[in-house]
Coordinates of C-alpha atoms in Angstrom, one line a residue:
M4 CA 46.9 -1.3 69.2
N5 CA 47.9 1.6 67.0
Q6 CA 49.7 0.4 64.0
D7 CA 51.5 2.5 61.5
F8 CA 50.2 1.3 58.1
A9 CA 52.4 3.8 56.2
K10 CA 55.5 1.7 56.9
I11 CA 54.0 -1.5 55.5
R12 CA 55.0 -1.9 51.8
P13 CA 52.6 -3.8 49.6
E14 CA 54.0 -6.8 47.7
P15 CA 54.2 -6.4 44.0
L16 CA 51.4 -8.5 42.5
L17 CA 52.4 -8.4 38.9
D18 CA 55.5 -7.4 37.0
R19 CA 54.8 -4.0 35.6
K20 CA 55.7 -3.5 31.9
V21 CA 56.0 -0.1 30.4
V22 CA 53.4 0.3 27.6
Q23 CA 54.5 2.5 24.7
A24 CA 52.2 5.2 23.5
P25 CA 50.8 4.7 20.0
P26 CA 52.4 6.8 17.3
K27 CA 50.9 10.2 17.1
W28 CA 50.6 10.2 13.3
H29 CA 48.3 7.2 13.4
L30 CA 45.9 9.1 15.6
M31 CA 46.2 12.2 13.4
L32 CA 45.3 10.2 10.2
A33 CA 42.4 8.5 12.0
G34 CA 41.1 11.8 13.2
M35 CA 41.4 13.4 9.8
S36 CA 39.7 10.5 8.0
V37 CA 36.8 10.5 10.6
G38 CA 36.4 14.2 10.1
V39 CA 36.3 14.0 6.3
V40 CA 33.7 11.2 6.4
L41 CA 31.6 13.1 8.9
G42 CA 31.8 16.2 6.8
I43 CA 30.8 14.4 3.6
C44 CA 27.9 12.7 5.4
G45 CA 26.8 16.0 6.9
C46 CA 26.9 17.8 3.5
A47 CA 25.0 14.9 1.9
L48 CA 22.3 15.0 4.6
F49 CA 22.0 18.8 4.3
Y50 CA 21.6 18.5 0.5
L51 CA 19.0 15.7 0.8
S52 CA 17.0 17.8 3.4
G53 CA 16.1 20.3 0.7
F54 CA 16.9 23.4 2.9
I55 CA 19.5 24.7 0.5
P56 CA 19.1 28.4 0.0
P57 CA 18.4 29.5 -3.6
L58 CA 21.2 31.1 -5.6
A59 CA 21.4 34.8 -6.0
P60 CA 19.2 36.0 -8.9
R61 CA 21.1 36.5 -12.0
T62 CA 21.5 40.1 -13.1
S63 CA 20.8 41.0 -16.7
S64 CA 23.8 40.4 -18.9
I65 CA 25.4 43.5 -20.3
S66 CA 26.0 43.3 -24.0
A67 CA 29.3 44.3 -25.5
N68 CA 27.7 46.8 -27.9
A69 CA 28.0 50.4 -26.9
S70 CA 24.5 51.2 -28.1
D71 CA 23.1 48.7 -25.6
M72 CA 25.0 50.2 -22.7
R73 CA 22.8 52.1 -20.2
P74 CA 23.8 54.4 -17.4
T75 CA 24.3 52.6 -14.1
E76 CA 21.6 54.7 -12.4
E77 CA 18.9 53.2 -14.7
A78 CA 20.3 49.7 -14.2
D79 CA 20.2 50.1 -10.4
S80 CA 16.6 51.4 -10.4
E81 CA 15.4 48.5 -12.5
I82 CA 14.1 45.7 -10.3
L83 CA 14.4 42.2 -11.5
I84 CA 11.1 40.3 -11.5
E85 CA 11.3 36.6 -11.8
P86 CA 9.0 35.1 -14.4
K87 CA 6.0 33.3 -12.9
L88 CA 5.3 29.7 -13.8
E89 CA 2.4 29.6 -16.1
L90 CA 0.6 26.3 -16.5
E91 CA -1.2 25.6 -19.7
F92 CA -3.5 22.8 -18.4
F93 CA -6.7 24.7 -18.5
T94 CA -6.0 26.3 -21.9
A95 CA -4.9 23.0 -23.4
L96 CA -7.9 21.2 -21.9
S97 CA -10.3 22.9 -24.3
D98 CA -8.4 21.5 -27.3
W99 CA -9.2 18.0 -26.0
E100 CA -12.9 18.5 -25.5
V101 CA -15.2 16.2 -27.4
P102 CA -18.7 17.5 -28.3
V103 CA -21.4 15.1 -27.1
N104 CA -25.0 14.9 -27.9
T105 CA -26.8 16.0 -24.7
I106 CA -30.2 14.4 -25.6
P107 CA -30.7 11.5 -23.2
V108 CA -31.5 8.1 -24.7
K109 CA -34.6 6.4 -23.4
I110 CA -34.2 2.7 -22.6
S111 CA -37.3 0.7 -22.7
Q112 CA -38.0 -2.1 -20.3
Q113 CA -37.5 -4.7 -23.0
S114 CA -34.0 -3.4 -23.8
G115 CA -33.2 -3.3 -20.1
I116 CA -34.2 -6.9 -19.8
N117 CA -32.1 -7.8 -22.8
L118 CA -29.1 -6.1 -21.2
G119 CA -29.6 -8.3 -18.1
I120 CA -29.9 -11.5 -20.1
D121 CA -26.8 -10.7 -22.2
K122 CA -24.6 -10.5 -19.2
P123 CA -25.4 -13.3 -16.7
F124 CA -23.8 -13.4 -13.3
T125 CA -21.2 -16.1 -12.8
A126 CA -21.5 -18.2 -9.7
Y127 CA -18.6 -17.7 -7.2
L128 CA -17.1 -19.4 -4.2
L129 CA -15.2 -17.5 -1.5
Q130 CA -12.2 -19.4 -0.2
T131 CA -10.8 -18.1 3.2
G132 CA -8.1 -20.7 3.8
A133 CA -6.2 -23.8 2.8
F134 CA -4.9 -26.0 5.6
I135 CA -2.8 -29.1 5.9
Q136 CA -4.4 -30.1 9.2
K137 CA -8.1 -30.8 9.2
E138 CA -8.5 -29.5 12.8
L139 CA -7.3 -26.0 11.7
A140 CA -9.7 -26.0 8.8
D141 CA -12.6 -27.0 11.0
T142 CA -11.6 -24.2 13.5
E143 CA -11.7 -21.6 10.6
A144 CA -15.0 -22.9 9.3
N145 CA -16.5 -22.7 12.8
R146 CA -15.3 -19.1 13.1
L147 CA -16.9 -18.2 9.8
Q148 CA -20.2 -19.9 10.9
A149 CA -20.1 -17.8 14.1
M150 CA -20.0 -14.7 11.9
G151 CA -23.1 -15.9 10.0
I152 CA -21.3 -17.2 6.9
N153 CA -22.2 -20.7 5.7
A154 CA -18.7 -22.3 5.3
Q155 CA -17.7 -25.9 4.6
V156 CA -14.4 -27.8 4.5
K157 CA -13.5 -29.5 1.3
K158 CA -10.7 -32.1 0.9
Q159 CA -8.3 -31.4 -2.1
D160 CA -5.8 -34.0 -3.2
L161 CA -2.6 -32.6 -4.6
P162 CA 0.5 -34.4 -5.7
G163 CA 2.4 -35.2 -2.5
R164 CA 0.0 -33.8 0.0
I165 CA -3.6 -33.2 1.0
L166 CA -5.1 -29.8 1.6
F167 CA -8.4 -28.9 3.4
L168 CA -10.0 -25.9 1.8
V169 CA -12.4 -23.6 3.8
Q170 CA -15.0 -22.3 1.3
S171 CA -18.3 -20.5 1.4
G172 CA -20.9 -20.3 -1.3
P173 CA -21.8 -20.7 -4.1
Y174 CA -23.1 -17.2 -4.5
Q175 CA -25.5 -16.7 -7.4
D176 CA -25.9 -12.9 -7.2
S177 CA -23.5 -10.1 -6.7
T178 CA -25.3 -8.5 -3.7
T179 CA -24.8 -11.5 -1.4
L180 CA -21.3 -12.0 -2.7
N181 CA -20.4 -8.3 -2.0
E182 CA -22.1 -8.4 1.4
T183 CA -20.1 -11.6 2.4
E184 CA -16.9 -10.0 1.2
R185 CA -17.6 -6.9 3.2
L186 CA -18.3 -8.9 6.3
L187 CA -15.0 -10.8 5.9
R188 CA -13.1 -7.5 5.4
E189 CA -14.6 -6.0 8.5
N190 CA -13.4 -9.0 10.5
R191 CA -10.0 -9.0 8.8
V192 CA -10.4 -12.4 7.2
P193 CA -8.6 -12.7 3.9
S194 CA -10.6 -14.2 1.1
M195 CA -10.3 -15.1 -2.5
R196 CA -13.0 -15.3 -5.2
L197 CA -13.2 -18.6 -7.2
S198 CA -15.5 -18.8 -10.2
I199 CA -17.4 -22.0 -10.7
Q200 CA -17.1 -23.5 -14.1

């Protein structure tokens, strides 16, 4: 039962072809080009990171005149101090000050009423959506009514299509308008103000 498997020769499955190695100078050029590209990218990233060390401080220039020449001992003992950045904002601000009369002006109730009459509040609508399908518009209106906002769906005919607009209002004063907008923002419902003409 013992068989000698070492004497059995496997049959050749495929004809073996000798593959030539690629030329070495192609690999050398490819390696050099990859190295150059990586080096340039590395330098660019290092430059963009902002961690470049500052240049050495410049020493005072020595003039060519003999009278300006100092002994080297005095030059070595002198420490270079970089000038500090001085901002002139607060000194320049006083140039732009305007003197104002500090006496308060008293406003009577009649003038306050006149101010209110001169600037009437314009009525606004809040539109929270425009839908092609009426079912989607009704769903949005029901969601707004669940939040406590009185919303209605209006049909708008446009050339080539019909839109269903979900609107709430009209709001006659700014407090209810601002309160409704705040409620919509808290519930992440986008809205748009429309003035009534």
